[in-house]
mmCIF file of C-alpha atoms and ligand atoms in Angstrom:
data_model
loop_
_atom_site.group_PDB
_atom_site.id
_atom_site.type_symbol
_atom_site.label_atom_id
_atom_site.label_comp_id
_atom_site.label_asym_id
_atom_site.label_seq_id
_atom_site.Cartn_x
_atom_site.Cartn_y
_atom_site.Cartn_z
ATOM 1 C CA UNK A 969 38.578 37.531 35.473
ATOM 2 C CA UNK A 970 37.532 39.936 32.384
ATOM 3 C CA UNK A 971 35.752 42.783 34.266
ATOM 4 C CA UNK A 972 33.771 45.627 32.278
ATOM 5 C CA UNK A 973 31.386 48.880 33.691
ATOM 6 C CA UNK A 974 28.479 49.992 31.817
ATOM 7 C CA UNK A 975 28.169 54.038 32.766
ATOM 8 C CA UNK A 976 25.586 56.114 32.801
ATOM 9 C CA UNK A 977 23.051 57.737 34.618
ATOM 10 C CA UNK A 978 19.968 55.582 33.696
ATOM 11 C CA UNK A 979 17.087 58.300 34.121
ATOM 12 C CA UNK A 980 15.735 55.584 34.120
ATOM 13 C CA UNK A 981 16.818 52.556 32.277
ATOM 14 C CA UNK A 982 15.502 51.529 29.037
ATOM 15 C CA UNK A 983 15.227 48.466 26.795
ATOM 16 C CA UNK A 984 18.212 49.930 25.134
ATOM 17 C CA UNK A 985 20.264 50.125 28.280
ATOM 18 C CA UNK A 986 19.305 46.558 28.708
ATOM 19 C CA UNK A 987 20.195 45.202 25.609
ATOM 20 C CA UNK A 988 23.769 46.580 25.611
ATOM 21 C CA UNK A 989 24.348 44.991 29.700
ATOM 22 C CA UNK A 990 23.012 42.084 27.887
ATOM 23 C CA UNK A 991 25.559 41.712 25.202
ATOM 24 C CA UNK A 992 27.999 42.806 27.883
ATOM 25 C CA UNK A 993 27.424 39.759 29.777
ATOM 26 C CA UNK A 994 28.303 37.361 27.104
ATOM 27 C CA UNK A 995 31.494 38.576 26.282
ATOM 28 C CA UNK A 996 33.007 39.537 29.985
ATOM 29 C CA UNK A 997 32.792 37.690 33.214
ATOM 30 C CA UNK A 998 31.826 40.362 35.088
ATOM 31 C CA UNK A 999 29.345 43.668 34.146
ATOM 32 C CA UNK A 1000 29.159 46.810 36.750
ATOM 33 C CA UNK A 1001 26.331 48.536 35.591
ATOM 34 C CA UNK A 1002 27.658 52.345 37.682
ATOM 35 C CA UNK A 1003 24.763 54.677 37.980
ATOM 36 C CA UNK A 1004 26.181 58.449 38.152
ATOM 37 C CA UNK A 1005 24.791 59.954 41.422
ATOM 38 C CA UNK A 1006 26.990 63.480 40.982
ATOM 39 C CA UNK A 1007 24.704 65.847 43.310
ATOM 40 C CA UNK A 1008 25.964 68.452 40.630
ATOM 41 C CA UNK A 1009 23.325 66.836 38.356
ATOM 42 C CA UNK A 1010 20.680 66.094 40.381
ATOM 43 C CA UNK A 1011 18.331 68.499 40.407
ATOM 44 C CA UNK A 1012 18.154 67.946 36.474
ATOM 45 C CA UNK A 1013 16.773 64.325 37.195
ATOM 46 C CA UNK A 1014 13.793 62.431 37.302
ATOM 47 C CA UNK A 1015 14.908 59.932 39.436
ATOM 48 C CA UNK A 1016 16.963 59.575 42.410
ATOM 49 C CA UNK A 1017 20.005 58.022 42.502
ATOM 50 C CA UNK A 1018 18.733 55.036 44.535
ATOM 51 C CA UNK A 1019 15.629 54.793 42.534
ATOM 52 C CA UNK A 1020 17.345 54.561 39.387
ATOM 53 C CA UNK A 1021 19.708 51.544 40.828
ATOM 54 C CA UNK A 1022 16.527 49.911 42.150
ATOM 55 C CA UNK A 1023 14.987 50.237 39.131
ATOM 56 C CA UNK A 1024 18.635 48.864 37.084
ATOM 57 C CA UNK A 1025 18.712 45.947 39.753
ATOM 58 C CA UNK A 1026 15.301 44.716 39.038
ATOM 59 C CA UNK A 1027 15.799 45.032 34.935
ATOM 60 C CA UNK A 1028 19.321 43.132 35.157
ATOM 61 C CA UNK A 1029 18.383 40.768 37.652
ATOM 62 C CA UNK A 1030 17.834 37.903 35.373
ATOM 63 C CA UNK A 1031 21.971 37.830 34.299
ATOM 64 C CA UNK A 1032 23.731 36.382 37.412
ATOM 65 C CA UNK A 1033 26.798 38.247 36.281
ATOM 66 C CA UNK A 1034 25.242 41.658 36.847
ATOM 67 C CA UNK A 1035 25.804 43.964 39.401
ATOM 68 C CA UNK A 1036 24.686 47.587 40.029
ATOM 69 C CA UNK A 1037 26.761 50.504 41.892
ATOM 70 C CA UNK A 1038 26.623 54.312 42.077
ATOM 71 C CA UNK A 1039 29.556 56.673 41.377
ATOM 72 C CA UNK A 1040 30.688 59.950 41.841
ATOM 73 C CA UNK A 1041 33.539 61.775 40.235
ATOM 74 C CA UNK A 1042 36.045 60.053 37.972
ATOM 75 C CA UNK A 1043 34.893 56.778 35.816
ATOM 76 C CA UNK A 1044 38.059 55.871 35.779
ATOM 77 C CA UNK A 1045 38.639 55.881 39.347
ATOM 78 C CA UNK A 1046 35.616 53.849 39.785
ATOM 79 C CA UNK A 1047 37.644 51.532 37.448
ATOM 80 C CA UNK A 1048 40.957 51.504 39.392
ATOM 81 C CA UNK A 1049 38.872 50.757 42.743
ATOM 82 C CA UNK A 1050 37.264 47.792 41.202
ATOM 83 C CA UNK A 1051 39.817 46.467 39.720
ATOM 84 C CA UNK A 1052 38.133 46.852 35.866
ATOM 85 C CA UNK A 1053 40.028 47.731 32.608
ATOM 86 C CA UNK A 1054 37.177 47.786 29.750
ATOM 87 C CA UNK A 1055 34.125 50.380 29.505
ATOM 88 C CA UNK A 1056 31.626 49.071 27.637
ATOM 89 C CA UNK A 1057 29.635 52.110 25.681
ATOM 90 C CA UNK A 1058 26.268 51.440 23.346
ATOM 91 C CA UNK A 1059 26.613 53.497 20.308
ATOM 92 C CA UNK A 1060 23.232 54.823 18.598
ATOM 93 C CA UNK A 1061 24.552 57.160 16.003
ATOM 94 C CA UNK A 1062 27.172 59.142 14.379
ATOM 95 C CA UNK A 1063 26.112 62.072 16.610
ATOM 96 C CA UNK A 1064 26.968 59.732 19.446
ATOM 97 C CA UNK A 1065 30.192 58.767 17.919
ATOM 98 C CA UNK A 1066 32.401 62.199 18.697
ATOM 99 C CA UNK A 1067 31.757 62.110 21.576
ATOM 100 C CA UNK A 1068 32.680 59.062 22.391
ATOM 101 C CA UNK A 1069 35.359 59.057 20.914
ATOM 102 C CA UNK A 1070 36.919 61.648 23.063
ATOM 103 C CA UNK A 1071 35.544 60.792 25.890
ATOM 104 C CA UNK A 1072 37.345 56.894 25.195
ATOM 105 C CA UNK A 1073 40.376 58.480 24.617
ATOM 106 C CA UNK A 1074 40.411 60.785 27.376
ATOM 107 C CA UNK A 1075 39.734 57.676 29.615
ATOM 108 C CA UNK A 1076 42.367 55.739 27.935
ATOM 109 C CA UNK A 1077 44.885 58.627 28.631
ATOM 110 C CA UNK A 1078 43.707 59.062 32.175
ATOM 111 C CA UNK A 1079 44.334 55.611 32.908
ATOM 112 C CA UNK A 1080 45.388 52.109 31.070
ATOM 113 C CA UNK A 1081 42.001 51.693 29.677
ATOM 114 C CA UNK A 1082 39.667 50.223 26.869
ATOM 115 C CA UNK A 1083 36.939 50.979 25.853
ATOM 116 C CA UNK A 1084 34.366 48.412 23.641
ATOM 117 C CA UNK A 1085 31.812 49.935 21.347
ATOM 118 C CA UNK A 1086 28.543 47.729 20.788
ATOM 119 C CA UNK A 1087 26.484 48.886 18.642
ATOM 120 C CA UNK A 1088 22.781 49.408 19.030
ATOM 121 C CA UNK A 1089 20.369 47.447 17.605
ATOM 122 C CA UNK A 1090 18.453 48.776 15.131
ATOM 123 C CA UNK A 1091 15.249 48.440 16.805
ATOM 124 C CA UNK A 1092 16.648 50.307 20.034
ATOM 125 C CA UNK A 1093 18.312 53.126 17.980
ATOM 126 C CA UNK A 1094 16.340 56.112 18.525
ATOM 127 C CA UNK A 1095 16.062 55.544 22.087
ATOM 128 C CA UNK A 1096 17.416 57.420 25.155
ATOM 129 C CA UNK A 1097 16.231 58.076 28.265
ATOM 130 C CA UNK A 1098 15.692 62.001 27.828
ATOM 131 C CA UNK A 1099 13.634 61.051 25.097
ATOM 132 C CA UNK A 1100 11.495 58.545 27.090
ATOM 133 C CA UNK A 1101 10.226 61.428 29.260
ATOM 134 C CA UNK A 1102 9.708 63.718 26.641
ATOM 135 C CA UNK A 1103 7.245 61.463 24.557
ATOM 136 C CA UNK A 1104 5.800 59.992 28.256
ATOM 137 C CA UNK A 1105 5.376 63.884 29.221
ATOM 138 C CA UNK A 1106 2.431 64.519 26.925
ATOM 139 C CA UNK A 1107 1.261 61.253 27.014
ATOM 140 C CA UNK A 1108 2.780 59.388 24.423
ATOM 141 C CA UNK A 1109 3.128 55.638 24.795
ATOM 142 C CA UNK A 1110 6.112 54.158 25.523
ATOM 143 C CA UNK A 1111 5.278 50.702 26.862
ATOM 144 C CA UNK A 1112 7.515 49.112 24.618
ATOM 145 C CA UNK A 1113 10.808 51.171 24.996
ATOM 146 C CA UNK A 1114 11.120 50.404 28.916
ATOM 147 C CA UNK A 1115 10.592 47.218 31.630
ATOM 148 C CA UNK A 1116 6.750 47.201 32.474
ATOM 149 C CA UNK A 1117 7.794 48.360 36.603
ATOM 150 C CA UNK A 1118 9.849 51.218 34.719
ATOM 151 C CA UNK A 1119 6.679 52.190 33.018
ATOM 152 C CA UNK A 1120 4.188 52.409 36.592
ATOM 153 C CA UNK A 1121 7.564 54.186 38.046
ATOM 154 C CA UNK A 1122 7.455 56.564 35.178
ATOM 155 C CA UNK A 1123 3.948 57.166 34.994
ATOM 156 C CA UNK A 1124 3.844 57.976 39.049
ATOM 157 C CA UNK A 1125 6.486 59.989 39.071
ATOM 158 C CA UNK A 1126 5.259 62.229 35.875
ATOM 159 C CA UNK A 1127 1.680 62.524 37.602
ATOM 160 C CA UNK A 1128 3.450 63.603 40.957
ATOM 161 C CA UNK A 1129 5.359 66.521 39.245
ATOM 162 C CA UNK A 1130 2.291 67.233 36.707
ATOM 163 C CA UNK A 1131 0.754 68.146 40.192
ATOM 164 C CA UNK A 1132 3.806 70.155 41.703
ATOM 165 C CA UNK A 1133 3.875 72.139 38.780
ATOM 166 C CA UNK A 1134 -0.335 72.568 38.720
ATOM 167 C CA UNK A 1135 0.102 73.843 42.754
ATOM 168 C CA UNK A 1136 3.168 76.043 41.953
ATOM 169 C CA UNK A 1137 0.927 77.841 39.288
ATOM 170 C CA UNK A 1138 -2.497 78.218 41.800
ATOM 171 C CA UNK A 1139 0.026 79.601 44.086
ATOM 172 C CA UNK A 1140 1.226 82.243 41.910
HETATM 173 P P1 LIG B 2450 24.293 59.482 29.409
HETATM 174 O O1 LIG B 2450 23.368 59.996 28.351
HETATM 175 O O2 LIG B 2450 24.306 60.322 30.649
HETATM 176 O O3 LIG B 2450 25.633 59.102 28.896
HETATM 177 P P2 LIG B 2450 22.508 57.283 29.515
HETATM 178 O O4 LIG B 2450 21.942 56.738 30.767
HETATM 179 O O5 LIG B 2450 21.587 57.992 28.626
HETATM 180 O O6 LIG B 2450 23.722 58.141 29.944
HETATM 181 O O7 LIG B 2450 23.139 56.123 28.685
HETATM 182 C C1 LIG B 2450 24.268 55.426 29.117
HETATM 183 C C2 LIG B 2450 24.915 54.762 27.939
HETATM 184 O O8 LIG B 2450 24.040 53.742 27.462
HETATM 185 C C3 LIG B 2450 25.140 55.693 26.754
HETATM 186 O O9 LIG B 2450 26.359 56.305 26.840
HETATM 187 C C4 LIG B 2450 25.116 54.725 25.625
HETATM 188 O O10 LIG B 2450 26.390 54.143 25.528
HETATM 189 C C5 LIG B 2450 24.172 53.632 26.065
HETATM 190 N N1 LIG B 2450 22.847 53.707 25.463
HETATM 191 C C6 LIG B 2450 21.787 54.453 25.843
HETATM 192 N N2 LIG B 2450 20.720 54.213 25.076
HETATM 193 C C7 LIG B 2450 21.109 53.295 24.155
HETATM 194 C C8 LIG B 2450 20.466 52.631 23.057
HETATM 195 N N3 LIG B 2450 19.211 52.897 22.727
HETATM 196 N N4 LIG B 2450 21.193 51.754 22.341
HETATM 197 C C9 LIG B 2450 22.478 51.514 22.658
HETATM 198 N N5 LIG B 2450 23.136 52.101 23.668
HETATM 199 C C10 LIG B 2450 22.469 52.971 24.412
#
């Protein structure tokens, strides 16, 4: 059984996500897509933990090889726990490519592990999450980056902290 994770922290998931898990799916029996939940981070995120998975569950639902889990810590302890020896990584850009790179072989010297490149495609190359919210922030429309319930989640939760920030101001 060829097992692979998909990492990230999917704040929140795009088309772009999707079409990497996708290609995933074809060439491995089994695809963890793990959702970082590290309460370090949290504050900086839109989403919650479990709303991002909910959100990754309902976009990947359609490959019966899918599954979704959260981790904290070390991806490569995730990957001794579950028994998986490939990481499968989208990449956009060169500027994504350093990184990578060490990241891969810091991985690798962690722990007997792989990891697969796929690269974007072209359509889905200037997309990332952070992105997403920046354009959807002032309005922008991004109906065709992200999965339609993605979009009404997006849109709620941009509202809801347009009006936080609109109270914290009266109250100042
Ligand atoms: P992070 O930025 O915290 O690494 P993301 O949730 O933004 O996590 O993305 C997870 C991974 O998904 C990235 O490392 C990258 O490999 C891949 N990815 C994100 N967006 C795209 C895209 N548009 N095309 C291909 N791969 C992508």
């Amino acid at each position: 059984m060829r097992k692979a994770v998909c990492p990230g922290s999917f704040d929140p998931v795009t088309n772009g996500h999707i079409d990497i898990v996708a290609r995933a799916s074809l060439l491995f029996d089994e695809v963890v897509v793990a959702v970082g939940v590290n309460k370090s981070k949290s504050r900086a995120r839109l989403f919650t933990a479990e709303e991002r998975m909910e959100m990754l569950e309902k976009s990947t639902s359609q490959f019966p090889n899918v599954t979704v889990a959260g981790f904290e810590g070390l991806l490569t302890t995730f990957c001794e726990q579950h028994g998986i020896r490939a990481i499968v990584k989208g990449l956009r850009a060169v500027s994504d490519f350093d990184y990578e790179l060490q990241m891969a072989q810091m991985n690798s010297s962690l722990m007997n592990i792989e990891t697969v490149f796929i690269p974007t495609s072209p359509e889905y190359s200037f997309l990332a999450s952070s992105l997403v919210k920046e354009v959807a922030t002032f309005g922008g429309d991004v109906s065709s980056l992200v999965p339609d319930h993605v979009l009404s989640r997006l849109t709620q939760r941009l509202a809801e902290r347009a009006a936080e920030a609109e109270e914290e101001g009266e109250g100042q």
